[in-house]
């Protein structure tokens, strides 16, 4: 566990030379300068995995959309937990269990603060975004959906925000409706208006598209859904690593995300839900921890958040998530957003300069995720040649096959960046693509 | 017709001329481009080898007691690699195909394409070729 003193050392990530201007009088001015000055080379030193060669070249890791790397603070927290602190939580009367419980519950508080939820018990720990959405589809399916109801998703959704709802529709006789995407990768909001009606029960959309980087206009989507009395579920897996999220401001009913895409360990995720809605929702998994009293005649369920947390959770993963949140907050979302905005515009400008390169989607608002095709070449060919040069990108349909169908393509090459990526790495990517272009002919 | 073993040695010698990965890949790409495309009637789901990120189609028939393979892919590196597999295995007797150890893949430095953990599915390709051979053997 890092002490608060250590956390304050985050200032070292911000280049001190930038703050030497004596004219700085207000905090606001100082912040503006700090925003431009997040130093990726200092940050990179916190991520041991980045310092290695792959296929004889320095690793350029541009597959953050699939999973981000982990800072040493996260890795150390997990080791320390297993070396000194492990015990089952919410159970024992002994000291270790008590301490582990306390620390695990502290993480819930950190998550609450990170997304500005109103209460800690609105934060449910799951295995990841996929499980969070499945939990909702299952529990809402038993309490809020019946034949003839309608569920709306968008055309750019990840399969994990399509298939759980399809399963629910098959079981309940509800209908799945789809908000189309335009040529640039923006949602067609006019069509959304037409899809909404008094039969709409759930609207479930991404905050950020994992394939195109599109940032969806959530406030508008939420407001219109609520006007029809529908609940709104947000898949925030691709947003939390890049931007500050305020669930109260968004006014969404549920928000789901994964630890492993936000610099934490795999196997942990979050489901946020509004208190009254979670209280109404029937449990998902049954087991230990989620009950208050069990008899063979009837079981009374535990209160929030435990009602949805059956069995021993991924305690170490939760601790690691806590360290990841500390890390993000020490950097500051403002700094991360400003840095990535600059990196994105540099990358877009450089990529557009490559002959025959076609960007897939140029949305109005874009997170640090870029999909492209190179001439007529198959994405897997481009990806293989980039891989030979130590550049990790993702190729394929990115678990968004309906979106690929929308653009009439089988897949894309996707470069997804994080705050530890640099403009130099963009240059290496560009040179790597040029090499692929000349080799593939 | 040379034996599978001789054909593998020929490919290894061929690729040994290139010192770095770039030369090898360029050779692979050129080889892929030189192969005639599979007849469109076989580029259907029935002939598709599943588990590949690129599309791969495989067609087989018995000609004069020997198993003949034809394959194609919409990705050129994949086409080059499956082209090598076809070159080595095609037009041989079923037993020879079934008893073959494909060591040339390791030797020419494209082994990473055959890792079962990769989504390019070339392992499925080899498996499919051997399954066809087994099928014909069972029928014979």
Coordinates of C-alpha atoms in Angstrom, one line a residue:
Chain A
X1 CA 0.0 0.0 0.0
X2 CA 1.4 3.3 -0.9
X3 CA 1.3 6.0 1.7
X4 CA -0.4 9.2 0.9
X5 CA 3.1 10.8 1.0
X6 CA 4.2 8.5 -1.8
X7 CA 1.2 9.4 -3.8
X8 CA 2.0 13.0 -3.6
X9 CA 5.3 12.2 -5.4
X10 CA 3.2 12.1 -8.5
X11 CA 4.4 15.6 -9.2
X12 CA 7.6 14.0 -10.4
X13 CA 5.7 12.7 -13.4
X14 CA 5.2 16.3 -14.4
X15 CA 8.3 17.9 -15.9
X16 CA 9.6 20.4 -13.3
X17 CA 11.2 22.5 -16.0
X18 CA 7.8 23.4 -17.2
X19 CA 6.8 25.0 -13.9
X20 CA 9.9 27.2 -13.5
X21 CA 8.1 30.2 -14.8
X22 CA 8.0 32.6 -11.9
X23 CA 5.0 34.4 -13.2
X24 CA 2.7 31.6 -12.2
X25 CA 0.4 33.1 -9.7
X26 CA -2.7 31.1 -9.7
X27 CA -3.2 27.4 -9.2
X28 CA -5.2 27.4 -12.4
X29 CA -2.3 28.6 -14.4
X30 CA 0.0 26.1 -12.9
X31 CA -2.5 23.3 -13.7
X32 CA -2.8 24.4 -17.3
X33 CA 1.0 24.1 -17.7
X34 CA 1.1 20.8 -15.9
X35 CA -1.5 19.4 -18.2
X36 CA 0.8 19.8 -21.2
X37 CA 3.7 18.5 -19.4
X38 CA 3.0 14.9 -18.4
X39 CA 6.3 13.2 -19.1
X40 CA 5.8 9.8 -20.7
X41 CA 9.4 8.7 -20.2
X42 CA 9.1 9.0 -16.4
X43 CA 5.8 7.2 -16.6
X44 CA 7.3 4.4 -18.7
X45 CA 9.8 3.7 -16.0
X46 CA 6.9 2.7 -13.8
X47 CA 5.9 0.0 -16.3
X48 CA 8.6 -2.8 -16.2
X49 CA 7.1 -4.7 -19.1
X50 CA 7.7 -1.8 -21.6
X51 CA 11.4 -2.1 -21.2
X52 CA 12.0 -5.1 -23.5
X53 CA 12.8 -6.2 -27.0
X54 CA 10.4 -8.2 -29.1
X55 CA 11.7 -9.9 -32.2
X56 CA 14.9 -8.0 -31.8
X57 CA 13.2 -4.5 -31.7
X58 CA 12.2 -2.4 -28.7
X59 CA 8.6 -3.2 -27.8
X60 CA 6.0 -0.7 -29.0
X61 CA 2.8 -1.7 -27.2
X62 CA -0.2 -0.3 -29.0
X63 CA -2.8 -2.9 -27.9
X64 CA -4.1 -1.1 -24.9
X65 CA -7.7 -1.5 -26.0
X66 CA -7.3 -5.2 -25.5
X67 CA -5.5 -4.9 -22.2
X68 CA -3.3 -2.2 -20.7
X69 CA 0.1 -2.9 -19.0
X70 CA 0.5 -2.6 -15.2
X71 CA 2.6 -0.2 -13.2
X72 CA 5.0 -1.6 -10.6
X73 CA 2.8 -0.2 -7.8
X74 CA 0.0 -2.6 -8.9
X75 CA 2.3 -5.6 -9.3
X76 CA 3.9 -4.9 -5.9
X77 CA 0.5 -4.4 -4.2
X78 CA -0.5 -7.9 -5.4
X79 CA 2.8 -9.5 -4.3
X80 CA 2.6 -7.8 -0.9
X81 CA -1.0 -8.9 -0.4
X82 CA -0.1 -12.5 -1.0
X83 CA 3.2 -12.3 1.0
X84 CA 1.8 -10.6 4.1
X85 CA -1.9 -9.9 4.0
X86 CA -3.9 -12.7 2.5
X87 CA -7.0 -14.1 4.2
X88 CA -10.6 -14.6 3.3
X89 CA -12.7 -11.5 3.7
X90 CA -16.1 -10.7 5.2
X91 CA -15.8 -13.9 7.2
X92 CA -13.2 -14.4 10.0
X93 CA -13.0 -13.0 13.4
X94 CA -9.2 -13.1 13.3
X95 CA -7.0 -10.1 12.6
X96 CA -5.7 -11.0 9.2
X97 CA -9.2 -11.4 7.9
X98 CA -10.3 -8.2 9.4
X99 CA -7.4 -6.3 7.9
X100 CA -7.9 -7.8 4.5
X101 CA -11.6 -7.0 4.6
X102 CA -10.9 -3.5 5.6
X103 CA -8.4 -3.0 2.8
X104 CA -10.6 -4.6 0.2
X105 CA -13.5 -2.4 1.2
X106 CA -11.2 0.6 1.0
X107 CA -10.9 -0.2 -2.7
X108 CA -14.7 0.0 -3.1
X109 CA -14.4 3.5 -1.7
X110 CA -11.7 4.4 -4.3
X111 CA -13.9 3.1 -7.1
X112 CA -16.8 5.1 -5.8
X113 CA -14.7 8.3 -5.8
X114 CA -13.2 7.5 -9.2
X115 CA -16.6 7.5 -10.9
X116 CA -18.3 9.8 -8.4
X117 CA -21.0 7.3 -7.4
X118 CA -23.2 8.5 -4.6
X119 CA -22.6 5.5 -2.3
X120 CA -20.0 2.9 -1.8
X121 CA -22.6 0.1 -1.8
X122 CA -23.5 1.1 -5.4
X123 CA -20.1 -0.4 -6.4
X124 CA -20.4 -4.2 -7.1
X125 CA -17.2 -6.1 -7.8
X126 CA -17.4 -8.6 -10.7
X127 CA -14.9 -10.5 -12.9
X128 CA -15.0 -7.8 -15.5
X129 CA -17.2 -5.8 -17.9
X130 CA -18.5 -9.0 -19.5
X131 CA -19.7 -10.4 -16.2
X132 CA -21.2 -7.0 -15.2
X133 CA -23.3 -6.9 -18.3
X134 CA -24.3 -10.6 -18.0
X135 CA -25.3 -9.9 -14.4
X136 CA -27.6 -7.1 -15.6
X137 CA -29.0 -9.1 -18.5
X138 CA -29.8 -12.0 -16.2
X139 CA -31.2 -10.1 -13.2
X140 CA -33.1 -7.4 -15.2
X141 CA -34.3 -10.3 -17.3
X142 CA -36.0 -11.8 -14.3
X143 CA -37.4 -8.6 -13.0
X144 CA -37.9 -6.0 -15.7
X145 CA -38.3 -7.7 -19.1
X146 CA -41.3 -9.5 -20.6
X147 CA -42.5 -10.5 -24.1
X148 CA -42.8 -7.6 -26.5
X149 CA -40.5 -5.3 -24.6
X150 CA -37.6 -3.7 -26.5
X151 CA -33.9 -3.4 -25.7
X152 CA -31.7 -1.0 -27.7
X153 CA -28.0 -1.4 -28.3
X154 CA -25.9 0.3 -31.0
X155 CA -24.2 -1.0 -34.1
X156 CA -20.7 -0.3 -32.7
X157 CA -21.1 -2.5 -29.6
X158 CA -18.6 -5.1 -28.5
X159 CA -20.0 -8.6 -28.6
X160 CA -20.2 -8.6 -24.8
X161 CA -22.8 -5.8 -25.0
X162 CA -24.8 -7.6 -27.7
X163 CA -24.9 -11.3 -26.9
X164 CA -26.1 -11.1 -23.3
X165 CA -29.1 -9.1 -24.5
X166 CA -29.7 -11.4 -27.4
X167 CA -29.8 -14.3 -24.9
X168 CA -32.3 -12.4 -22.8
X169 CA -34.4 -11.6 -25.9
X170 CA -34.4 -15.3 -26.9
X171 CA -35.6 -16.3 -23.4
X172 CA -38.1 -13.5 -22.8
X173 CA -39.5 -12.7 -26.2
X174 CA -38.2 -9.2 -26.0
X175 CA -36.9 -7.5 -29.2
X176 CA -33.4 -6.2 -29.8
X177 CA -33.2 -2.9 -31.7
X178 CA -30.0 -1.3 -33.0
X179 CA -29.0 2.3 -33.3
X180 CA -27.1 2.6 -36.6
X181 CA -23.6 4.2 -37.1
X182 CA -22.8 6.6 -39.8
X183 CA -19.8 6.5 -42.2
X184 CA -17.6 8.4 -39.8
X185 CA -18.4 6.2 -36.8
X186 CA -20.9 8.4 -35.1
X187 CA -24.2 7.1 -33.8
X188 CA -27.2 8.2 -35.9
X189 CA -29.1 9.9 -33.1
X190 CA -32.1 10.7 -35.3
X191 CA -32.6 6.9 -35.8
X192 CA -32.2 6.5 -32.0
X193 CA -35.1 8.9 -31.5
X194 CA -37.2 6.7 -33.8
X195 CA -36.3 3.5 -32.1
X196 CA -37.3 4.8 -28.6
X197 CA -40.8 4.2 -27.6
X198 CA -42.9 3.2 -24.5
X199 CA -41.9 -0.4 -25.1
X200 CA -38.2 0.4 -24.6
X201 CA -37.0 -1.0 -21.3
X202 CA -33.2 -1.0 -21.6
X203 CA -30.7 1.1 -23.6
X204 CA -27.2 -0.4 -23.4
X205 CA -24.4 1.3 -25.2
X206 CA -20.6 1.8 -25.0
X207 CA -19.1 4.9 -23.6
X208 CA -16.2 4.6 -26.0
X209 CA -16.1 2.3 -29.1
X210 CA -13.3 -0.3 -28.7
X211 CA -12.9 -0.4 -32.5
X212 CA -13.3 3.2 -33.7
X213 CA -12.6 5.2 -30.5
X214 CA -15.9 7.0 -30.9
X215 CA -17.0 8.8 -27.7
X216 CA -20.7 8.5 -27.5
X217 CA -22.9 11.5 -26.5
X218 CA -24.1 9.7 -23.3
X219 CA -25.9 12.5 -21.7
X220 CA -28.3 12.9 -24.6
X221 CA -28.7 9.2 -24.9
X222 CA -29.5 8.8 -21.2
X223 CA -31.9 11.7 -21.1
X224 CA -33.9 10.5 -24.1
X225 CA -34.1 6.9 -22.7
X226 CA -35.3 8.2 -19.3
X227 CA -38.0 10.3 -21.0
X228 CA -39.4 6.9 -22.2
X229 CA -38.9 5.3 -18.8
X230 CA -36.1 3.1 -20.0
X231 CA -33.0 2.1 -18.0
X232 CA -29.5 2.9 -19.3
X233 CA -26.6 0.6 -19.1
X234 CA -23.1 1.9 -20.1
X235 CA -20.2 -0.3 -21.1
X236 CA -17.4 1.9 -19.9
X237 CA -14.5 -0.6 -20.5
X238 CA -12.8 1.6 -23.0
X239 CA -13.6 4.9 -21.3
X240 CA -12.2 4.6 -17.8
X241 CA -8.6 4.2 -18.9
X242 CA -8.7 7.4 -20.9
X243 CA -11.2 9.9 -19.3
X244 CA -12.8 10.9 -16.1
X245 CA -16.2 9.4 -15.6
X246 CA -18.9 10.9 -13.4
X247 CA -21.9 8.5 -13.2
X248 CA -24.1 11.0 -11.3
X249 CA -23.4 13.7 -14.0
X250 CA -24.1 11.1 -16.8
X251 CA -27.2 10.0 -14.8
X252 CA -26.9 6.5 -16.2
X253 CA -28.5 3.7 -14.3
X254 CA -25.7 1.2 -14.6
X255 CA -22.0 1.6 -15.6
X256 CA -19.6 -1.4 -16.2
X257 CA -15.9 -1.5 -16.6
X258 CA -12.8 -3.8 -16.2
X259 CA -9.7 -3.4 -14.1
X260 CA -7.3 -4.9 -16.6
X261 CA -7.9 -2.2 -19.2
X262 CA -7.2 0.5 -16.6
X263 CA -3.8 -0.7 -15.5
X264 CA -5.1 -3.1 -12.9
X265 CA -5.1 -6.9 -12.8
X266 CA -7.2 -9.2 -14.9
X267 CA -10.3 -10.9 -13.4
X268 CA -11.8 -7.9 -11.6
X269 CA -14.4 -5.5 -12.8
X270 CA -17.0 -3.2 -11.6
X271 CA -20.8 -2.9 -11.9
X272 CA -22.1 0.5 -10.7
X273 CA -25.8 0.8 -10.2
X274 CA -28.1 3.3 -8.7
X275 CA -29.0 2.2 -5.1
X276 CA -32.7 1.9 -5.5
X277 CA -32.4 -0.1 -8.8
X278 CA -29.8 -2.5 -7.3
X279 CA -32.1 -3.0 -4.3
X280 CA -35.0 -4.0 -6.6
X281 CA -32.8 -6.2 -8.7
X282 CA -32.9 -10.0 -7.9
X283 CA -29.5 -11.6 -7.2
X284 CA -27.4 -13.1 -10.0
X285 CA -25.2 -15.9 -8.4
X286 CA -26.1 -17.6 -5.3
X287 CA -23.6 -18.7 -2.6
X288 CA -21.8 -17.5 0.4
X289 CA -21.5 -13.8 1.3
X290 CA -24.7 -12.9 -0.6
X291 CA -27.1 -14.2 2.0
X292 CA -28.2 -12.9 5.4
X293 CA -30.1 -16.1 6.5
X294 CA -30.5 -19.5 4.7
X295 CA -33.0 -22.1 5.5
X296 CA -34.3 -24.8 3.2
X297 CA -37.6 -23.1 3.0
X298 CA -36.4 -19.6 2.1
X299 CA -33.2 -17.6 1.9
X300 CA -32.9 -13.9 2.8
X301 CA -30.4 -12.0 0.8
X302 CA -27.6 -9.8 2.1
X303 CA -27.8 -6.1 1.6
X304 CA -25.9 -4.2 -1.1
X305 CA -23.2 -4.6 -2.3
X306 CA -22.9 -8.2 -1.0
X307 CA -26.2 -9.3 -2.5
X308 CA -24.4 -9.5 -5.8
X309 CA -21.1 -10.8 -4.6
X310 CA -21.5 -14.5 -4.1
X311 CA -18.5 -16.5 -3.1
X312 CA -14.9 -15.5 -2.4
X313 CA -14.0 -12.7 -4.7
X314 CA -10.7 -12.0 -6.5
X315 CA -9.3 -10.3 -3.4
X316 CA -5.8 -9.8 -4.7
X317 CA -7.2 -8.4 -7.9
X318 CA -9.3 -6.0 -6.0
X319 CA -6.2 -4.8 -4.1
X320 CA -4.4 -4.4 -7.4
X321 CA -7.3 -2.4 -8.8
X322 CA -7.0 -0.1 -5.8
X323 CA -3.4 0.5 -6.6
X324 CA -4.3 1.2 -10.3
X325 CA -6.8 3.8 -9.2
X326 CA -4.2 5.4 -7.0
X327 CA -1.9 5.5 -9.9
X328 CA -4.4 7.1 -12.3
X329 CA -5.4 9.7 -9.7
X330 CA -1.8 10.6 -9.0
X331 CA -1.4 11.3 -12.7
X332 CA -4.7 13.0 -12.9
X333 CA -7.3 12.5 -15.6
X334 CA -6.9 16.1 -16.7
X335 CA -3.2 15.4 -17.5
X336 CA -4.0 12.0 -19.1
X337 CA -6.7 13.5 -21.3
X338 CA -4.6 16.4 -22.4
X339 CA -1.6 14.2 -23.2
X340 CA -3.7 11.6 -25.1
X341 CA -5.5 14.3 -27.0
X342 CA -2.2 15.6 -28.2
X343 CA -0.9 12.1 -29.0
X344 CA -4.1 11.2 -30.9
X345 CA -3.9 14.3 -33.1
X346 CA -0.2 13.6 -33.8
X347 CA -1.0 10.0 -34.7
X348 CA -3.9 10.8 -36.9
X349 CA -1.9 13.4 -38.8
X350 CA 1.0 11.1 -39.3
X351 CA -1.2 8.1 -40.3
X352 CA -3.1 10.2 -42.8
X353 CA 0.2 10.9 -44.5
X354 CA 0.7 7.2 -45.4
X355 CA -0.2 6.5 -49.0
X356 CA -3.1 4.1 -49.3
X357 CA -4.0 4.2 -45.6
X358 CA -7.7 4.4 -44.9
X359 CA -8.9 5.4 -41.5
X360 CA -12.0 3.4 -40.5
X361 CA -14.2 5.9 -38.7
X362 CA -13.3 9.6 -38.0
X363 CA -15.8 10.3 -35.3
X364 CA -16.6 13.8 -33.9
X365 CA -15.1 12.9 -30.6
X366 CA -12.5 10.2 -30.4
X367 CA -10.5 8.5 -27.6
X368 CA -7.0 7.3 -28.3
X369 CA -8.0 4.4 -30.5
X370 CA -7.5 4.3 -34.3
X371 CA -8.6 1.7 -36.8
X372 CA -7.3 1.6 -40.3
X373 CA -6.7 -0.5 -43.4
X374 CA -3.7 -0.3 -45.7
X375 CA -4.7 -0.5 -49.3
X376 CA -6.2 -3.8 -50.2
X377 CA -3.9 -5.6 -47.8
X378 CA -5.4 -8.0 -45.2
X379 CA -5.1 -6.6 -41.7
X380 CA -3.5 -9.9 -40.6
X381 CA -0.7 -9.3 -43.1
X382 CA -0.1 -5.8 -41.9
X383 CA -0.2 -6.9 -38.3
X384 CA 2.2 -9.8 -38.9
X385 CA 4.8 -7.4 -40.4
X386 CA 4.3 -4.9 -37.6
X387 CA 4.8 -7.7 -35.1
X388 CA 8.1 -8.7 -36.7
X389 CA 9.2 -5.1 -35.9
X390 CA 8.2 -5.3 -32.2
X391 CA 5.0 -3.4 -32.7
X392 CA 1.9 -4.9 -31.0
X393 CA -1.4 -3.9 -32.6
X394 CA -4.6 -5.8 -32.8
X395 CA -6.0 -7.1 -36.1
X396 CA -9.3 -8.6 -36.9
X397 CA -12.9 -7.8 -36.1
X398 CA -12.2 -6.7 -32.4
X399 CA -15.3 -8.5 -31.2
X400 CA -17.4 -6.1 -33.2
X401 CA -18.5 -8.2 -36.2
X402 CA -21.8 -6.2 -36.8
X403 CA -19.7 -3.1 -37.0
X404 CA -17.4 -4.7 -39.5
X405 CA -20.4 -5.8 -41.6
X406 CA -21.6 -2.1 -41.5
X407 CA -18.4 -1.0 -43.2
X408 CA -18.3 -4.1 -45.5
X409 CA -14.9 -5.2 -44.2
X410 CA -13.6 -8.3 -42.5
X411 CA -11.5 -6.5 -40.0
X412 CA -9.1 -3.6 -39.3
X413 CA -5.7 -2.9 -37.9
X414 CA -6.2 -1.2 -34.6
X415 CA -3.6 0.9 -32.7
X416 CA -4.9 1.8 -29.2
X417 CA -2.7 4.1 -27.2
X418 CA -2.2 4.9 -23.5
X419 CA -0.5 7.7 -21.6
X420 CA 2.8 5.7 -21.6
X421 CA 2.9 5.7 -25.4
X422 CA 5.0 8.4 -27.1
X423 CA 5.2 10.4 -30.3
X424 CA 8.4 8.5 -31.0
X425 CA 6.4 5.3 -30.9
X426 CA 3.9 6.8 -33.4
X427 CA 6.8 7.5 -35.7
X428 CA 8.0 3.8 -35.3
X429 CA 4.4 2.7 -36.1
X430 CA 4.3 4.9 -39.2
X431 CA 7.7 3.6 -40.4
X432 CA 6.5 0.0 -39.6
X433 CA 3.4 0.5 -41.7
X434 CA 5.5 2.0 -44.6
X435 CA 7.7 -1.1 -44.4
X436 CA 4.6 -3.3 -44.5
X437 CA 3.4 -1.3 -47.5
X438 CA 6.6 -1.8 -49.4
X439 CA 6.9 -5.5 -48.5
X440 CA 3.3 -6.3 -49.4
X441 CA 3.6 -4.4 -52.6
Chain B
X1 CA 7.6 -36.6 -57.7
X2 CA 10.0 -35.8 -54.9
X3 CA 9.3 -37.1 -51.4
X4 CA 7.9 -34.9 -48.7
X5 CA 11.2 -35.0 -47.0
X6 CA 13.1 -33.9 -50.1
X7 CA 10.6 -31.1 -50.7
X8 CA 11.0 -29.8 -47.1
X9 CA 14.8 -29.8 -47.5
X10 CA 14.4 -27.9 -50.7
X11 CA 12.3 -25.2 -49.0
X12 CA 14.8 -24.9 -46.1
X13 CA 17.6 -24.4 -48.6
X14 CA 15.6 -21.9 -50.4
X15 CA 14.9 -19.8 -47.3
X16 CA 18.5 -20.2 -46.0
X17 CA 19.5 -17.6 -48.6
X18 CA 17.9 -14.9 -46.5
X19 CA 19.6 -13.7 -43.4
X20 CA 16.8 -11.6 -41.8
X21 CA 13.1 -11.9 -41.3
X22 CA 12.4 -9.3 -44.0
X23 CA 14.0 -11.3 -46.7
X24 CA 12.1 -14.4 -45.6
X25 CA 8.8 -12.6 -45.4
X26 CA 9.3 -11.0 -48.8
X27 CA 10.1 -14.4 -50.2
X28 CA 7.0 -15.8 -48.6
X29 CA 4.9 -12.9 -49.9
X30 CA 6.3 -13.4 -53.5
X31 CA 5.6 -17.1 -53.3
X32 CA 2.0 -16.4 -52.1
X33 CA 1.5 -14.0 -55.1
X34 CA 2.9 -16.6 -57.6
X35 CA 0.3 -19.2 -56.6
X36 CA -2.7 -19.5 -58.8
X37 CA -6.0 -18.7 -57.1
X38 CA -8.3 -21.5 -56.0
X39 CA -11.3 -21.9 -58.3
X40 CA -14.2 -19.8 -57.0
X41 CA -16.5 -22.8 -56.6
X42 CA -14.3 -23.9 -53.7
X43 CA -14.2 -20.5 -52.0
X44 CA -17.2 -21.3 -49.9
X45 CA -18.0 -22.1 -46.3
X46 CA -17.9 -25.8 -47.1
X47 CA -14.2 -25.6 -47.9
X48 CA -13.3 -23.0 -45.2
X49 CA -10.7 -23.9 -42.6
X50 CA -12.1 -22.5 -39.3
X51 CA -10.0 -20.8 -36.7
X52 CA -8.0 -18.5 -39.0
X53 CA -8.2 -14.7 -38.8
X54 CA -7.7 -14.6 -42.6
X55 CA -10.1 -16.7 -44.6
X56 CA -8.5 -20.0 -45.7
X57 CA -10.0 -22.5 -48.2
X58 CA -8.8 -26.0 -48.7
X59 CA -9.9 -28.4 -51.5
X60 CA -8.7 -32.0 -51.8
X61 CA -9.1 -34.8 -54.3
X62 CA -7.5 -38.1 -55.1
X63 CA -5.7 -38.2 -58.4
X64 CA -4.1 -41.5 -59.4
X65 CA -4.1 -42.8 -55.9
X66 CA -2.5 -39.6 -54.5
X67 CA -4.0 -36.9 -52.4
X68 CA -3.9 -33.5 -54.1
X69 CA -4.4 -30.3 -52.1
X70 CA -5.3 -26.9 -53.4
X71 CA -5.6 -23.9 -51.0
X72 CA -6.1 -20.2 -51.0
X73 CA -6.4 -17.3 -48.5
X74 CA -7.4 -13.6 -48.6
X75 CA -4.2 -12.7 -46.7
X76 CA -1.0 -13.0 -48.7
X77 CA 1.4 -14.1 -45.9
X78 CA -1.1 -16.8 -44.9
X79 CA -1.4 -17.8 -48.6
X80 CA 2.3 -18.0 -48.8
X81 CA 2.5 -20.3 -45.8
X82 CA -0.4 -22.5 -46.8
X83 CA 1.2 -22.5 -50.3
X84 CA 4.3 -24.0 -48.8
X85 CA 2.2 -26.6 -46.9
X86 CA 0.4 -27.5 -50.1
X87 CA 3.7 -27.6 -52.1
X88 CA 5.2 -30.1 -49.5
X89 CA 2.2 -32.3 -48.9
X90 CA 0.2 -32.4 -52.1
X91 CA 0.4 -35.2 -54.6
X92 CA 1.6 -37.8 -52.2
X93 CA 0.2 -41.0 -50.9
X94 CA -2.0 -40.8 -47.9
X95 CA 0.3 -42.8 -45.6
X96 CA 3.3 -40.6 -46.4
X97 CA 1.2 -37.5 -45.6
X98 CA 0.0 -38.9 -42.3
X99 CA 3.5 -40.0 -41.2
X100 CA 5.1 -36.6 -42.0
X101 CA 6.8 -34.5 -39.4
X102 CA 6.7 -30.9 -40.8
X103 CA 10.1 -29.7 -39.5
X104 CA 10.6 -27.2 -42.3
X105 CA 8.4 -24.7 -40.5
X106 CA 10.8 -24.4 -37.6
X107 CA 13.8 -24.3 -39.8
X108 CA 12.7 -21.4 -42.0
X109 CA 11.8 -19.1 -39.2
X110 CA 8.0 -18.7 -39.5
X111 CA 7.3 -20.9 -36.5
X112 CA 5.4 -18.1 -34.7
X113 CA 2.7 -18.4 -37.3
X114 CA 2.1 -22.0 -36.1
X115 CA 1.7 -21.4 -32.5
X116 CA -1.6 -22.8 -31.4
X117 CA -2.2 -19.7 -29.3
X118 CA -2.2 -17.4 -32.3
X119 CA -5.5 -16.7 -33.9
X120 CA -4.2 -17.3 -37.5
X121 CA -5.2 -21.0 -37.3
X122 CA -2.4 -22.5 -39.4
X123 CA -2.4 -25.3 -36.9
X124 CA -6.0 -25.9 -38.0
X125 CA -4.8 -25.9 -41.6
X126 CA -2.3 -28.7 -41.0
X127 CA -4.8 -30.6 -38.8
X128 CA -7.4 -30.3 -41.6
X129 CA -5.0 -31.6 -44.2
X130 CA -4.2 -34.6 -42.1
X131 CA -7.9 -35.2 -41.3
X132 CA -8.6 -35.3 -45.1
X133 CA -5.8 -37.8 -45.4
X134 CA -7.2 -39.9 -42.6
X135 CA -10.6 -39.7 -44.2
X136 CA -9.4 -41.0 -47.5
X137 CA -7.4 -43.7 -45.8
X138 CA -10.5 -44.9 -44.0
X139 CA -12.5 -45.0 -47.2
X140 CA -9.8 -46.8 -49.1

